mmCIF file of C-alpha atoms and ligand atoms in Angstrom:
data_model
loop_
_atom_site.group_PDB
_atom_site.id
_atom_site.type_symbol
_atom_site.label_atom_id
_atom_site.label_comp_id
_atom_site.label_asym_id
_atom_site.label_seq_id
_atom_site.Cartn_x
_atom_site.Cartn_y
_atom_site.Cartn_z
ATOM 1 C CA UNK A 1317 -54.096 -31.911 -43.607
ATOM 2 C CA UNK A 1318 -52.664 -29.517 -40.559
ATOM 3 C CA UNK A 1319 -55.190 -30.159 -37.729
ATOM 4 C CA UNK A 1320 -54.937 -28.304 -34.576
ATOM 5 C CA UNK A 1321 -57.563 -27.474 -31.068
ATOM 6 C CA UNK A 1322 -57.727 -24.842 -29.169
ATOM 7 C CA UNK A 1323 -59.026 -25.781 -26.198
ATOM 8 C CA UNK A 1324 -60.291 -23.259 -23.338
ATOM 9 C CA UNK A 1325 -63.365 -22.520 -21.189
ATOM 10 C CA UNK A 1326 -64.847 -19.701 -24.110
ATOM 11 C CA UNK A 1327 -67.012 -18.510 -20.694
ATOM 12 C CA UNK A 1328 -67.851 -16.594 -23.064
ATOM 13 C CA UNK A 1329 -65.533 -16.307 -25.894
ATOM 14 C CA UNK A 1330 -63.837 -12.681 -27.023
ATOM 15 C CA UNK A 1331 -62.733 -10.697 -29.469
ATOM 16 C CA UNK A 1332 -59.511 -11.722 -27.843
ATOM 17 C CA UNK A 1333 -60.329 -15.677 -28.839
ATOM 18 C CA UNK A 1334 -61.851 -15.131 -32.153
ATOM 19 C CA UNK A 1335 -58.451 -13.238 -33.434
ATOM 20 C CA UNK A 1336 -56.515 -16.094 -32.445
ATOM 21 C CA UNK A 1337 -58.670 -18.669 -33.955
ATOM 22 C CA UNK A 1338 -58.837 -16.487 -37.532
ATOM 23 C CA UNK A 1339 -54.702 -16.314 -37.437
ATOM 24 C CA UNK A 1340 -54.356 -20.193 -36.388
ATOM 25 C CA UNK A 1341 -56.700 -20.569 -39.506
ATOM 26 C CA UNK A 1342 -53.607 -19.158 -41.486
ATOM 27 C CA UNK A 1343 -51.364 -21.951 -40.034
ATOM 28 C CA UNK A 1344 -54.009 -24.602 -39.666
ATOM 29 C CA UNK A 1345 -56.402 -26.722 -41.938
ATOM 30 C CA UNK A 1346 -58.721 -27.486 -39.396
ATOM 31 C CA UNK A 1347 -59.566 -26.351 -35.911
ATOM 32 C CA UNK A 1348 -61.021 -28.122 -33.046
ATOM 33 C CA UNK A 1349 -62.104 -25.535 -30.492
ATOM 34 C CA UNK A 1350 -62.328 -27.830 -27.259
ATOM 35 C CA UNK A 1351 -64.488 -26.009 -24.654
ATOM 36 C CA UNK A 1352 -63.018 -27.628 -21.717
ATOM 37 C CA UNK A 1353 -63.702 -27.551 -18.097
ATOM 38 C CA UNK A 1354 -61.078 -25.170 -15.910
ATOM 39 C CA UNK A 1355 -61.636 -26.656 -12.455
ATOM 40 C CA UNK A 1356 -60.710 -23.710 -10.631
ATOM 41 C CA UNK A 1357 -62.947 -21.017 -12.862
ATOM 42 C CA UNK A 1358 -66.767 -21.117 -11.851
ATOM 43 C CA UNK A 1359 -68.807 -20.784 -15.490
ATOM 44 C CA UNK A 1360 -71.762 -18.465 -16.712
ATOM 45 C CA UNK A 1361 -72.598 -20.757 -19.362
ATOM 46 C CA UNK A 1362 -73.175 -24.343 -19.468
ATOM 47 C CA UNK A 1363 -70.947 -26.131 -22.060
ATOM 48 C CA UNK A 1364 -73.651 -26.678 -24.839
ATOM 49 C CA UNK A 1365 -74.576 -22.999 -24.143
ATOM 50 C CA UNK A 1366 -70.784 -22.097 -25.040
ATOM 51 C CA UNK A 1367 -71.141 -24.085 -28.234
ATOM 52 C CA UNK A 1368 -74.104 -22.058 -29.905
ATOM 53 C CA UNK A 1369 -72.536 -18.944 -29.085
ATOM 54 C CA UNK A 1370 -69.336 -20.124 -30.404
ATOM 55 C CA UNK A 1371 -71.017 -21.087 -33.571
ATOM 56 C CA UNK A 1372 -73.003 -18.312 -34.033
ATOM 57 C CA UNK A 1373 -70.244 -15.744 -33.772
ATOM 58 C CA UNK A 1374 -67.610 -17.419 -35.716
ATOM 59 C CA UNK A 1375 -70.333 -18.936 -38.640
ATOM 60 C CA UNK A 1376 -67.764 -17.245 -41.296
ATOM 61 C CA UNK A 1377 -65.490 -19.828 -40.414
ATOM 62 C CA UNK A 1378 -67.637 -23.031 -39.776
ATOM 63 C CA UNK A 1379 -66.369 -24.843 -43.056
ATOM 64 C CA UNK A 1380 -62.791 -25.182 -41.273
ATOM 65 C CA UNK A 1381 -63.620 -25.552 -37.416
ATOM 66 C CA UNK A 1382 -65.612 -27.758 -35.775
ATOM 67 C CA UNK A 1383 -67.028 -27.079 -31.754
ATOM 68 C CA UNK A 1384 -66.070 -29.850 -29.489
ATOM 69 C CA UNK A 1385 -67.162 -30.463 -25.516
ATOM 70 C CA UNK A 1386 -64.560 -32.400 -23.698
ATOM 71 C CA UNK A 1387 -64.348 -34.087 -20.279
ATOM 72 C CA UNK A 1388 -60.803 -35.334 -21.154
ATOM 73 C CA UNK A 1389 -57.480 -34.263 -20.999
ATOM 74 C CA UNK A 1390 -56.729 -31.982 -23.716
ATOM 75 C CA UNK A 1391 -53.823 -33.758 -25.071
ATOM 76 C CA UNK A 1392 -55.956 -36.974 -25.312
ATOM 77 C CA UNK A 1393 -59.398 -35.284 -26.910
ATOM 78 C CA UNK A 1394 -56.281 -34.143 -29.471
ATOM 79 C CA UNK A 1395 -55.252 -37.224 -30.188
ATOM 80 C CA UNK A 1396 -58.490 -38.308 -30.470
ATOM 81 C CA UNK A 1397 -59.763 -35.710 -33.219
ATOM 82 C CA UNK A 1398 -56.181 -36.338 -34.821
ATOM 83 C CA UNK A 1399 -54.738 -33.098 -33.998
ATOM 84 C CA UNK A 1400 -50.658 -32.430 -33.761
ATOM 85 C CA UNK A 1401 -50.995 -29.258 -32.184
ATOM 86 C CA UNK A 1402 -52.818 -27.335 -29.558
ATOM 87 C CA UNK A 1403 -53.308 -23.563 -29.834
ATOM 88 C CA UNK A 1404 -53.309 -21.185 -27.083
ATOM 89 C CA UNK A 1405 -53.330 -17.473 -27.097
ATOM 90 C CA UNK A 1406 -50.670 -15.561 -24.804
ATOM 91 C CA UNK A 1407 -51.396 -12.143 -23.860
ATOM 92 C CA UNK A 1408 -48.541 -10.913 -21.090
ATOM 93 C CA UNK A 1409 -46.066 -12.197 -19.062
ATOM 94 C CA UNK A 1410 -48.589 -12.341 -16.488
ATOM 95 C CA UNK A 1411 -50.037 -15.686 -18.504
ATOM 96 C CA UNK A 1412 -46.195 -17.258 -19.264
ATOM 97 C CA UNK A 1413 -46.329 -19.008 -15.861
ATOM 98 C CA UNK A 1414 -49.610 -20.798 -16.189
ATOM 99 C CA UNK A 1415 -49.070 -21.711 -19.708
ATOM 100 C CA UNK A 1416 -45.737 -22.878 -18.896
ATOM 101 C CA UNK A 1417 -46.874 -24.972 -16.462
ATOM 102 C CA UNK A 1418 -50.007 -26.825 -18.567
ATOM 103 C CA UNK A 1419 -47.553 -27.028 -21.829
ATOM 104 C CA UNK A 1420 -45.040 -28.935 -19.597
ATOM 105 C CA UNK A 1421 -47.516 -31.359 -18.239
ATOM 106 C CA UNK A 1422 -49.333 -31.867 -21.602
ATOM 107 C CA UNK A 1423 -45.820 -32.723 -22.791
ATOM 108 C CA UNK A 1424 -45.087 -35.438 -20.064
ATOM 109 C CA UNK A 1425 -48.430 -36.438 -20.480
ATOM 110 C CA UNK A 1426 -47.873 -36.904 -24.452
ATOM 111 C CA UNK A 1427 -44.751 -36.314 -26.420
ATOM 112 C CA UNK A 1428 -46.053 -35.946 -29.838
ATOM 113 C CA UNK A 1429 -48.459 -33.150 -29.094
ATOM 114 C CA UNK A 1430 -46.955 -29.932 -29.117
ATOM 115 C CA UNK A 1431 -48.368 -26.391 -28.333
ATOM 116 C CA UNK A 1432 -47.909 -23.442 -30.479
ATOM 117 C CA UNK A 1433 -48.966 -19.756 -29.479
ATOM 118 C CA UNK A 1434 -50.043 -16.892 -30.960
ATOM 119 C CA UNK A 1435 -49.037 -13.600 -29.094
ATOM 120 C CA UNK A 1436 -52.256 -11.766 -28.676
ATOM 121 C CA UNK A 1437 -52.996 -8.711 -30.809
ATOM 122 C CA UNK A 1438 -51.999 -5.312 -28.446
ATOM 123 C CA UNK A 1439 -55.857 -4.511 -28.414
ATOM 124 C CA UNK A 1440 -56.796 -7.518 -27.077
ATOM 125 C CA UNK A 1441 -53.713 -7.903 -24.597
ATOM 126 C CA UNK A 1442 -55.736 -7.019 -21.496
ATOM 127 C CA UNK A 1443 -59.296 -8.466 -22.235
ATOM 128 C CA UNK A 1444 -59.731 -12.200 -20.371
ATOM 129 C CA UNK A 1445 -63.895 -13.577 -20.142
ATOM 130 C CA UNK A 1446 -63.562 -13.175 -16.304
ATOM 131 C CA UNK A 1447 -62.873 -9.250 -16.788
ATOM 132 C CA UNK A 1448 -65.937 -9.590 -19.320
ATOM 133 C CA UNK A 1449 -68.087 -11.322 -16.791
ATOM 134 C CA UNK A 1450 -67.233 -8.559 -14.084
ATOM 135 C CA UNK A 1451 -68.025 -5.576 -15.841
ATOM 136 C CA UNK A 1452 -71.309 -7.667 -16.828
ATOM 137 C CA UNK A 1453 -72.145 -8.416 -13.876
ATOM 138 C CA UNK A 1454 -71.776 -4.257 -13.306
ATOM 139 C CA UNK A 1455 -73.917 -3.466 -16.379
ATOM 140 C CA UNK A 1456 -70.591 -1.647 -18.114
ATOM 141 C CA UNK A 1457 -70.436 -1.459 -21.912
ATOM 142 C CA UNK A 1458 -68.540 -4.620 -23.265
ATOM 143 C CA UNK A 1459 -69.034 -3.762 -26.805
ATOM 144 C CA UNK A 1460 -65.658 -2.925 -27.374
ATOM 145 C CA UNK A 1461 -64.710 -6.710 -25.888
ATOM 146 C CA UNK A 1462 -67.529 -9.001 -27.091
ATOM 147 C CA UNK A 1463 -69.603 -9.789 -30.340
ATOM 148 C CA UNK A 1464 -73.407 -7.940 -30.131
ATOM 149 C CA UNK A 1465 -74.367 -11.978 -29.896
ATOM 150 C CA UNK A 1466 -72.390 -12.700 -27.084
ATOM 151 C CA UNK A 1467 -73.690 -9.225 -24.883
ATOM 152 C CA UNK A 1468 -77.006 -9.952 -25.883
ATOM 153 C CA UNK A 1469 -76.604 -13.556 -23.962
ATOM 154 C CA UNK A 1470 -74.751 -12.501 -21.525
ATOM 155 C CA UNK A 1471 -77.378 -9.975 -21.079
ATOM 156 C CA UNK A 1472 -80.391 -12.888 -20.782
ATOM 157 C CA UNK A 1473 -78.317 -14.746 -18.425
ATOM 158 C CA UNK A 1474 -77.123 -12.214 -15.588
ATOM 159 C CA UNK A 1475 -80.199 -9.195 -15.602
HETATM 160 O O1 PNS B 454 -59.551 -20.659 -21.210
HETATM 161 P P1 PNS B 454 -58.665 -21.389 -20.103
HETATM 162 O O2 PNS B 454 -59.627 -21.702 -18.804
HETATM 163 O O3 PNS B 454 -57.974 -21.106 -19.674
HETATM 164 O O4 PNS B 454 -58.622 -23.163 -20.389
HETATM 165 C C1 PNS B 454 -57.570 -23.716 -19.656
HETATM 166 C C2 PNS B 454 -57.991 -25.088 -20.324
HETATM 167 C C3 PNS B 454 -60.129 -25.611 -20.422
HETATM 168 C C4 PNS B 454 -57.207 -25.473 -21.530
HETATM 169 C C5 PNS B 454 -57.010 -26.416 -19.362
HETATM 170 O O5 PNS B 454 -57.650 -26.256 -18.299
HETATM 171 C C6 PNS B 454 -57.409 -27.575 -19.791
HETATM 172 O O6 PNS B 454 -56.777 -28.032 -21.099
HETATM 173 N N1 PNS B 454 -57.991 -28.501 -19.226
HETATM 174 C C7 PNS B 454 -58.448 -29.776 -19.644
HETATM 175 C C8 PNS B 454 -57.865 -30.808 -18.488
HETATM 176 C C9 PNS B 454 -56.399 -30.549 -19.367
HETATM 177 O O7 PNS B 454 -55.952 -31.276 -20.293
HETATM 178 N N2 PNS B 454 -55.871 -30.168 -18.574
HETATM 179 C C10 PNS B 454 -53.951 -29.551 -18.363
HETATM 180 C C11 PNS B 454 -52.955 -30.696 -18.206
HETATM 181 S S1 PNS B 454 -52.629 -29.903 -16.483
#
């Protein structure tokens, strides 16, 4: 069985993340969505809230995915879950430097865990959770960026 982890902040999960999950599930039999703290970002939702939101919007894939909250290094978490690969989405050249550094560090930490990238679909290439939070803050229309359930949860939190 091919097992991978898809780590990220998912604060909140967007249509871009959902697209990566669905594409990764064509390659891997099981995908652990690992909700980790990114130490350089301030979060809107608690990790437990993010788990519930992800489970709701990914309900059609719950037979092949599992949500995990992690306070560990991603490679350690991957190892303990029996995963061989880390899945990440790559949007544009601006992502490259960050992903390059993270993949390099992860490879030094554990050479047996490899990272596999999915190029984000063109229609999501500009989309990030940070952009979503900013638009939400100014009460902009987010219907093209996140599922309705995420929108509802963001409104409950922010307004
Ligand atoms: O969605 P993000 O914020 O770009 O995800 C970044 C994340 C959570 C994948 C990264 O910060 C992470 O893996 N954090 C856990 C600690 C770790 O393993 N860091 C990578 C080694 S440098």
